[in-house]
PDB file of C-alpha atoms in Angstrom:
ATOM      1  CA  MET E 101       0.080   0.021   0.213  1.00 84.00           C
ATOM      2  CA  LEU E 102       1.242   3.228  -0.807  1.00 87.00           C
ATOM      3  CA  ASP E 103       1.968   5.659   2.024  1.00 91.00           C
ATOM      4  CA  ILE E 104      -0.741   8.598   2.537  1.00 92.00           C
ATOM      5  CA  LYS E 105       2.195  11.201   2.941  1.00 94.00           C
ATOM      6  CA  LEU E 106       3.543  10.370  -0.565  1.00 93.00           C
ATOM      7  CA  ILE E 107       0.275  11.022  -1.851  1.00 93.00           C
ATOM      8  CA  ARG E 108      -0.396  13.979  -0.001  1.00 93.00           C
ATOM      9  CA  GLU E 109       2.745  15.266  -0.925  1.00 95.00           C
ATOM     10  CA  ASN E 110       2.954  13.964  -4.796  1.00 93.00           C
ATOM     11  CA  PRO E 111      -0.709  13.740  -5.844  1.00 94.00           C
ATOM     12  CA  GLU E 112       0.390  14.321  -9.685  1.00 94.00           C
ATOM     13  CA  MET E 113       3.127  12.041  -9.424  1.00 93.00           C
ATOM     14  CA  VAL E 114       1.076   9.483  -8.065  1.00 91.00           C
ATOM     15  CA  LYS E 115      -1.737   9.836 -10.678  1.00 91.00           C
ATOM     16  CA  ALA E 116       0.754   9.691 -13.577  1.00 91.00           C
ATOM     17  CA  ALA E 117       2.730   6.414 -11.966  1.00 89.00           C
ATOM     18  CA  MET E 118      -1.062   5.036 -12.235  1.00 89.00           C
ATOM     19  CA  LYS E 119      -1.585   5.905 -15.792  1.00 89.00           C
ATOM     20  CA  SER E 120       1.802   4.338 -16.623  1.00 88.00           C
ATOM     21  CA  ARG E 121       0.235   1.450 -15.310  1.00 85.00           C
ATOM     22  CA  ASN E 122      -2.560   1.973 -17.702  1.00 81.00           C
ATOM     23  CA  LYS E 123      -4.772   2.415 -14.264  1.00 81.00           C
ATOM     24  CA  ASP E 124      -6.842   5.608 -14.161  1.00 83.00           C
ATOM     25  CA  MET E 125      -6.883   6.460 -10.401  1.00 86.00           C
ATOM     26  CA  ASP E 126      -7.187  10.228 -10.384  1.00 91.00           C
ATOM     27  CA  ALA E 127     -10.735  10.300  -8.702  1.00 92.00           C
ATOM     28  CA  LEU E 128      -9.453   7.830  -6.046  1.00 92.00           C
ATOM     29  CA  VAL E 129      -6.282   9.964  -5.530  1.00 93.00           C
ATOM     30  CA  ASP E 130      -8.412  12.637  -5.420  1.00 95.00           C
ATOM     31  CA  GLU E 131     -10.943  11.093  -2.820  1.00 96.00           C
ATOM     32  CA  VAL E 132      -8.272   9.548  -0.537  1.00 96.00           C
ATOM     33  CA  LEU E 133      -6.831  13.387  -0.378  1.00 96.00           C
ATOM     34  CA  ALA E 134     -10.199  14.722   0.358  1.00 97.00           C
ATOM     35  CA  ILE E 135     -10.611  12.130   3.368  1.00 97.00           C
ATOM     36  CA  ASP E 136      -7.257  12.602   4.455  1.00 97.00           C
ATOM     37  CA  ALA E 137      -8.006  16.463   4.702  1.00 97.00           C
ATOM     38  CA  GLU E 138     -11.118  15.649   6.814  1.00 97.00           C
ATOM     39  CA  ARG E 139      -9.515  13.376   8.743  1.00 97.00           C
ATOM     40  CA  ARG E 140      -6.748  15.677   9.700  1.00 97.00           C
ATOM     41  CA  GLU E 141      -9.023  18.507  10.644  1.00 97.00           C
ATOM     42  CA  LEU E 142     -11.180  16.352  12.679  1.00 98.00           C
ATOM     43  CA  MET E 143      -8.150  15.182  14.333  1.00 97.00           C
ATOM     44  CA  GLN E 144      -6.871  18.747  14.981  1.00 98.00           C
ATOM     45  CA  LYS E 145     -10.307  19.755  16.694  1.00 97.00           C
ATOM     46  CA  THR E 146     -10.749  17.062  18.862  1.00 97.00           C
ATOM     47  CA  ASP E 147      -6.903  17.349  20.115  1.00 97.00           C
ATOM     48  CA  ALA E 148      -8.232  20.992  20.931  1.00 97.00           C
ATOM     49  CA  LEU E 149     -10.979  19.765  22.641  1.00 96.00           C
ATOM     50  CA  LYS E 150      -8.614  17.190  24.922  1.00 96.00           C
ATOM     51  CA  GLN E 151      -6.377  20.098  25.391  1.00 96.00           C
ATOM     52  CA  GLU E 152      -9.402  22.042  26.704  1.00 94.00           C
ATOM     53  CA  GLN E 153     -10.559  19.110  29.203  1.00 93.00           C
ATOM     54  CA  ASN E 154      -6.925  18.957  30.390  1.00 94.00           C
ATOM     55  CA  ALA E 155      -6.674  22.579  31.272  1.00 93.00           C
ATOM     56  CA  ALA E 156     -10.147  22.341  32.909  1.00 90.00           C
ATOM     57  CA  SER E 157      -9.145  18.903  34.798  1.00 90.00           C
ATOM     58  CA  LYS E 158      -6.109  21.066  36.529  1.00 91.00           C
ATOM     59  CA  GLN E 159      -8.583  23.640  37.432  1.00 90.00           C
ATOM     60  CA  ILE E 160     -11.112  21.827  39.326  1.00 90.00           C
ATOM     61  CA  PRO E 161      -8.926  21.066  42.447  1.00 90.00           C
ATOM     62  CA  GLN E 162      -7.760  24.761  42.653  1.00 90.00           C
ATOM     63  CA  ILE E 163     -11.748  25.688  42.748  1.00 89.00           C
ATOM     64  CA  LYS E 164     -12.645  23.307  44.855  1.00 88.00           C
ATOM     65  CA  LYS E 165     -10.348  24.606  47.419  1.00 89.00           C
ATOM     66  CA  GLU E 166     -11.345  28.094  46.885  1.00 89.00           C
ATOM     67  CA  GLY E 167     -14.761  26.711  47.541  1.00 88.00           C
ATOM     68  CA  GLY E 168     -16.209  27.458  44.310  1.00 87.00           C
ATOM     69  CA  ASP E 169     -18.798  26.035  42.117  1.00 89.00           C
ATOM     70  CA  ILE E 170     -17.591  23.435  39.663  1.00 89.00           C
ATOM     71  CA  SER E 171     -20.700  22.269  37.981  1.00 90.00           C
ATOM     72  CA  GLU E 172     -20.452  24.490  34.871  1.00 91.00           C
ATOM     73  CA  ILE E 173     -16.675  22.841  34.269  1.00 91.00           C
ATOM     74  CA  MET E 174     -18.267  19.680  35.158  1.00 92.00           C
ATOM     75  CA  ALA E 175     -21.053  20.288  32.765  1.00 93.00           C
ATOM     76  CA  ARG E 176     -18.491  21.710  29.797  1.00 92.00           C
ATOM     77  CA  MET E 177     -16.052  18.561  30.434  1.00 94.00           C
ATOM     78  CA  ASN E 178     -18.949  16.111  30.169  1.00 95.00           C
ATOM     79  CA  GLU E 179     -20.189  18.013  26.632  1.00 96.00           C
ATOM     80  CA  ILE E 180     -16.228  17.479  25.430  1.00 96.00           C
ATOM     81  CA  LYS E 181     -15.953  14.167  26.486  1.00 96.00           C
ATOM     82  CA  GLU E 182     -19.112  13.013  24.052  1.00 97.00           C
ATOM     83  CA  LYS E 183     -17.846  15.416  21.538  1.00 97.00           C
ATOM     84  CA  VAL E 184     -14.352  13.528  21.624  1.00 97.00           C
ATOM     85  CA  LYS E 185     -15.867  10.058  21.619  1.00 97.00           C
ATOM     86  CA  ALA E 186     -18.146  11.190  18.567  1.00 97.00           C
ATOM     87  CA  ASN E 187     -14.970  12.756  16.693  1.00 97.00           C
ATOM     88  CA  ASP E 188     -13.143   9.798  17.469  1.00 97.00           C
ATOM     89  CA  ALA E 189     -15.896   7.307  15.834  1.00 97.00           C
ATOM     90  CA  VAL E 190     -15.861   9.281  12.939  1.00 98.00           C
ATOM     91  CA  ILE E 191     -12.089   9.399  12.616  1.00 97.00           C
ATOM     92  CA  ALA E 192     -12.110   5.622  12.781  1.00 97.00           C
ATOM     93  CA  GLU E 193     -14.766   5.251   9.480  1.00 98.00           C
ATOM     94  CA  LEU E 194     -12.572   8.054   7.793  1.00 97.00           C
ATOM     95  CA  ASP E 195      -9.202   6.111   8.092  1.00 96.00           C
ATOM     96  CA  LYS E 196     -11.197   2.689   7.426  1.00 97.00           C
ATOM     97  CA  LYS E 197     -12.363   4.188   4.153  1.00 96.00           C
ATOM     98  CA  GLN E 198      -9.262   5.606   3.178  1.00 96.00           C
ATOM     99  CA  LYS E 199      -7.337   2.328   3.767  1.00 94.00           C
ATOM    100  CA  THR E 200      -9.839   0.457   1.669  1.00 94.00           C
ATOM    101  CA  ILE E 201      -9.721   2.853  -0.768  1.00 93.00           C
ATOM    102  CA  MET E 202      -5.752   3.034  -0.626  1.00 92.00           C
ATOM    103  CA  TYR E 203      -5.713  -0.842  -0.771  1.00 91.00           C
ATOM    104  CA  GLU E 204      -6.755  -0.415  -4.400  1.00 87.00           C
ATOM    105  CA  PHE E 205      -4.065   1.522  -5.770  1.00 86.00           C
ATOM    106  CA  PRO E 206      -0.985  -0.834  -7.308  1.00 82.00           C
ATOM    107  CA  ASN E 207       2.218  -0.699  -5.679  1.00 73.00           C
TER     108      ASN E 207
END
């Protein structure tokens, strides 16, 4: 299977190599790149949510110590947890779809 980094960095070369093998895979290369872009964007958003969750986790003990109310923070953390879980499921699905398409490419 071709490396996604190679396809991402040299899509025209990959398309030309496929044509030299009498395979017209332009549409599949474009689809793999679109899936890759969507997956990478979603991963960045998920990482940002995880960072927010970690920052909130560090604030909770301090707020409790000061006698503050953490219910709003806990509600936000639960919301983030659900978003991360949903995003991870979508990322796994996109990854599976991308690999399925890439298995069709000749080496």
